[in-house]
Each structure stands twice: as structure tokens, then as C-alpha cells.
Amino acid sequence: MIEQFLEFILPKETWEKIDAAIPKAERKRLLLLLCAVAFVYASFSAYDDVNKRLRIAQERNHPPTVPFETPPLPLSTKALTSEQAKTISSLAAENRLKIGKLYFARYLHKDTVMYSEAILDALKRSGLDITEDAISPDDPKQTGVMVACDNPEKLPDSALAIMDVFRKADIEITTTEMLSQARNNGAKGCILFIGPDPF
């Protein structure tokens, strides 16, 4: 069919030259080879096209999932010195019986997370029995290092002892009302709370 078509569109002189240069038997083999190459190319091209369409359809139906990553908390702007850590640890160990079981709660925020972690580590080194919690303050006045009690006006000896430890470590510590979240978690008496820095 290709040969007949070429004979029809090409001038007679041109076709005579082709006929002299490439005999009919050779032309047939050459045309069959070209047809085979074209068929293979067309098959792969069709396969590639179908594959692309399927991939696009799958992406529309199932958008790619983004792996969940917890953003790292920036480093704290506050720091506990090694001397303060040693003081807290040694004095808490000396007053371990007076302090008893310690409820340690903190507000996890970029400005206090590392600071509160250092305080917790110093207290754990003293051998205290510590229950940890993460809670939020009830209002903006509850900031810094605090002892939160059911009755801040009448502090028990255990709360006074822990406050004395922090004051001797040159860390300001205040008292506040028991925090709502701590109360909901079953806290009674007093807790040690590391809140956010003041505005």
C-alpha cells in the first residue's frame, strides 16, 4: 500500500530513479522493517499515554499524604545555671522527708520548656517521688515558678520547704490559687507549677 501510494504521488522520473537504486525485493524488506519499528513505537507510546492518564486519575482520587511531623520547640530563652541545678538537687534531697511526694506541673511553651525540664531534672536527681503533668494557667497573673495551693494563705510545711529550696537557689517563686486543670486531675493541697514568663 505504501509503495502504491508513493508511485501515485511521486513523478515518474523520480520513481524510476528509486526503482533503479532500490530493487523491489529490497524495498519490500525495508518497508516491512519501517512498519515494524513504527508499530513498536506506537505500542509503547499508547502504553505510556494510558499509564499517565491512570496516574493522574489516581492522584485526583488519592492526593499524596504529607508525613506528619511535630515541629521542634525552639530553645528556651531562660536557662538554669549548673550552680542553681546543684543547689536545688542537694537541698531537695536534704528536705526529701519534709517535701514528701511532689506534684510537678508545667506550661509547655517555647520560652519555658527547656527551663522547666532543667528544674525537673534537678528535682529528680534529689530522689524525690515526683508526679509530672502538663497544664495551663487560669489567667495571665499565673507566671514563672509558683506553688499553687488550695489555700495560698496557709501553706503547709512541705510547700514552705520547696519554696525555701528555690529561694536559696536564687529563683523567684510565688504562690497562687490551685489551677483548675490540676484540680480536675485530682491535685489536692499544693503543687509546684512552672508557668509561662510574664508578658
Protein backbone atom coordinates (compact mmCIF):
# COMPACT_ATOMS: atom_id res chain seq x y z
CA MET A 1 0.00 0.00 0.00
CA ILE A 2 2.84 2.40 0.85
CA GLU A 3 4.62 1.58 -2.39
CA GLN A 4 1.49 2.05 -4.45
CA PHE A 5 0.82 5.37 -2.72
CA LEU A 6 4.37 6.58 -3.42
CA GLU A 7 4.04 5.56 -7.10
CA PHE A 8 0.87 7.63 -7.27
CA ILE A 9 2.25 10.86 -5.72
CA LEU A 10 5.88 10.84 -6.97
CA PRO A 11 6.75 11.91 -10.55
CA LYS A 12 7.57 9.05 -12.95
CA GLU A 13 11.23 10.13 -13.34
CA THR A 14 11.78 10.13 -9.55
CA TRP A 15 10.16 6.73 -9.15
CA GLU A 16 12.34 5.30 -11.96
CA LYS A 17 15.45 6.53 -10.11
CA ILE A 18 14.24 4.93 -6.83
CA ASP A 19 13.40 1.72 -8.67
CA ALA A 20 16.93 1.62 -10.14
CA ALA A 21 18.63 2.38 -6.79
CA ILE A 22 16.50 0.04 -4.62
CA PRO A 23 15.12 -3.07 -6.29
CA LYS A 24 11.53 -4.10 -5.45
CA ALA A 25 12.56 -7.06 -3.20
CA GLU A 26 14.88 -4.81 -1.14
CA ARG A 27 12.18 -2.13 -0.95
CA LYS A 28 9.70 -4.62 0.47
CA ARG A 29 12.11 -5.68 3.25
CA LEU A 30 12.91 -2.04 4.06
CA LEU A 31 9.24 -1.06 4.21
CA LEU A 32 8.39 -4.06 6.44
CA LEU A 33 11.23 -3.09 8.82
CA LEU A 34 9.98 0.51 8.98
CA CYS A 35 6.44 -0.74 9.64
CA ALA A 36 7.67 -3.00 12.47
CA VAL A 37 9.60 -0.09 14.09
CA ALA A 38 6.55 2.18 13.75
CA PHE A 39 4.30 -0.50 15.31
CA VAL A 40 6.64 -0.98 18.30
CA TYR A 41 6.90 2.79 18.82
CA ALA A 42 3.13 3.23 18.57
CA SER A 43 2.56 0.42 21.12
CA PHE A 44 4.95 1.91 23.70
CA SER A 45 3.56 5.39 23.10
CA ALA A 46 -0.01 4.17 23.66
CA TYR A 47 1.08 2.31 26.84
CA ASP A 48 2.83 5.44 28.15
CA ASP A 49 -0.21 7.60 27.43
CA VAL A 50 -2.58 5.19 29.24
CA ASN A 51 -0.16 4.98 32.18
CA LYS A 52 -0.03 8.77 32.51
CA ARG A 53 -3.83 9.06 32.44
CA LEU A 54 -4.17 6.36 35.14
CA ARG A 55 -1.57 8.07 37.34
CA ILE A 56 -3.37 11.44 37.03
CA ALA A 57 -6.71 9.79 37.87
CA GLN A 58 -5.20 8.08 40.96
CA GLU A 59 -3.66 11.33 42.18
CA ARG A 60 -7.01 13.10 41.86
CA ASN A 61 -8.79 10.37 43.84
CA HIS A 62 -5.98 9.87 46.39
CA PRO A 63 -3.93 13.03 46.98
CA PRO A 64 -0.42 12.29 48.23
CA THR A 65 -0.21 12.14 52.02
CA VAL A 66 2.14 14.51 53.78
CA PRO A 67 4.02 12.77 56.61
CA PHE A 68 3.10 14.26 59.99
CA GLU A 69 5.99 15.91 61.73
CA THR A 70 5.89 17.63 65.07
CA PRO A 71 7.66 20.96 64.74
CA PRO A 72 10.57 21.16 67.16
CA LEU A 73 10.11 23.55 70.07
CA PRO A 74 12.60 26.43 69.89
CA LEU A 75 15.24 26.63 72.60
CA SER A 76 14.23 28.38 75.80
CA THR A 77 15.17 31.99 76.33
CA LYS A 78 15.65 31.19 80.06
CA ALA A 79 18.24 28.86 81.48
CA LEU A 80 19.06 27.21 84.79
CA THR A 81 22.71 27.54 85.74
CA SER A 82 24.64 24.47 86.83
CA GLU A 83 25.03 26.03 90.31
CA GLN A 84 21.27 26.55 90.61
CA ALA A 85 20.65 22.96 89.50
CA LYS A 86 23.12 21.64 92.11
CA THR A 87 21.53 23.78 94.85
CA ILE A 88 18.01 22.59 94.02
CA SER A 89 19.11 18.97 93.85
CA SER A 90 21.11 18.95 97.10
CA LEU A 91 18.59 20.99 99.16
CA ALA A 92 15.62 18.98 97.86
CA ALA A 93 17.48 15.80 98.88
CA GLU A 94 18.10 17.21 102.39
CA ASN A 95 14.38 18.10 102.74
CA ARG A 96 13.08 14.99 101.00
CA LEU A 97 11.07 13.75 104.02
CA LYS A 98 9.57 17.21 104.66
CA ILE A 99 8.63 17.74 100.99
CA GLY A 100 7.22 14.23 100.52
CA LYS A 101 5.61 13.37 97.18
CA LEU A 102 5.87 16.27 94.74
CA TYR A 103 3.25 17.12 92.13
CA PHE A 104 5.22 18.90 89.36
CA ALA A 105 3.20 20.64 86.64
CA ARG A 106 4.36 22.93 83.86
CA TYR A 107 3.14 25.01 80.97
CA LEU A 108 4.84 23.73 77.82
CA HIS A 109 5.84 26.78 75.82
CA LYS A 110 8.92 27.73 73.80
CA ASP A 111 10.06 30.19 76.50
CA THR A 112 9.84 27.75 79.42
CA VAL A 113 10.04 24.18 78.12
CA MET A 114 13.84 23.83 78.47
CA TYR A 115 13.89 25.80 81.72
CA SER A 116 11.18 23.63 83.30
CA GLU A 117 12.94 20.49 82.01
CA ALA A 118 16.15 21.57 83.77
CA ILE A 119 14.25 22.20 87.03
CA LEU A 120 12.53 18.81 86.76
CA ASP A 121 15.88 17.10 86.15
CA ALA A 122 17.42 18.78 89.23
CA LEU A 123 14.46 17.68 91.37
CA LYS A 124 14.59 14.12 90.05
CA ARG A 125 18.30 13.92 90.89
CA SER A 126 17.39 14.62 94.53
CA GLY A 127 15.45 11.36 94.71
CA LEU A 128 12.04 12.97 95.25
CA ASP A 129 8.92 10.99 94.34
CA ILE A 130 7.53 13.16 91.52
CA THR A 131 4.25 13.08 89.59
CA GLU A 132 4.53 15.05 86.32
CA ASP A 133 1.78 16.92 84.50
CA ALA A 134 1.36 19.50 81.71
CA ILE A 135 -1.30 22.14 82.39
CA SER A 136 -2.15 25.73 81.50
CA PRO A 137 -2.58 28.69 83.86
CA ASP A 138 -6.02 30.09 84.67
CA ASP A 139 -5.07 33.70 84.00
CA PRO A 140 -2.06 35.84 82.91
CA LYS A 141 -1.06 36.52 86.53
CA GLN A 142 -0.01 32.89 86.98
CA THR A 143 3.52 33.16 85.59
CA GLY A 144 7.02 32.00 86.45
CA VAL A 145 7.82 29.45 89.18
CA MET A 146 4.89 29.04 91.58
CA VAL A 147 3.49 26.95 94.37
CA ALA A 148 -0.24 26.57 93.67
CA CYS A 149 -2.31 25.64 96.72
CA ASP A 150 -5.91 25.13 97.74
CA ASN A 151 -5.24 27.77 100.41
CA PRO A 152 -2.26 30.02 99.48
CA GLU A 153 -2.72 31.95 102.75
CA LYS A 154 -1.96 28.88 104.85
CA LEU A 155 0.93 26.95 103.27
CA PRO A 156 1.83 23.51 104.65
CA ASP A 157 5.41 22.76 105.75
CA SER A 158 6.04 20.80 102.52
CA ALA A 159 5.21 23.87 100.38
CA LEU A 160 7.33 26.14 102.59
CA ALA A 161 10.24 23.69 102.26
CA ILE A 162 10.11 23.60 98.45
CA MET A 163 9.83 27.41 98.34
CA ASP A 164 12.88 27.69 100.58
CA VAL A 165 14.84 25.41 98.18
CA PHE A 166 14.06 27.69 95.21
CA ARG A 167 14.80 30.91 97.09
CA LYS A 168 18.19 29.55 98.17
CA ALA A 169 18.84 28.69 94.50
CA ASP A 170 18.15 32.39 93.72
CA ILE A 171 14.94 31.61 91.80
CA GLU A 172 11.92 33.83 92.44
CA ILE A 173 8.92 31.75 93.50
CA THR A 174 5.40 32.95 94.24
CA THR A 175 2.14 31.43 95.50
CA THR A 176 -1.16 31.19 93.65
CA GLU A 177 -4.55 29.52 93.82
CA MET A 178 -4.74 25.86 92.78
CA LEU A 179 -5.05 25.69 88.98
CA SER A 180 -8.32 24.44 87.53
CA GLN A 181 -6.72 21.78 85.32
CA ALA A 182 -4.65 20.43 88.23
CA ARG A 183 -7.77 20.28 90.42
CA ASN A 184 -9.59 18.41 87.65
CA ASN A 185 -6.67 15.94 87.55
CA GLY A 186 -7.15 15.21 91.25
CA ALA A 187 -4.49 17.50 92.74
CA LYS A 188 -5.06 18.45 96.38
CA GLY A 189 -3.06 20.56 98.79
CA CYS A 190 -0.21 22.14 96.81
CA ILE A 191 1.66 21.64 93.56
CA LEU A 192 4.83 23.10 92.06
CA PHE A 193 3.96 24.85 88.77
CA ILE A 194 6.34 26.30 86.17
CA GLY A 195 4.18 28.74 84.23
CA PRO A 196 4.89 31.00 81.27
CA ASP A 197 7.17 34.02 81.55
CA PRO A 198 5.42 37.34 82.33
CA PHE A 199 4.34 39.37 79.30
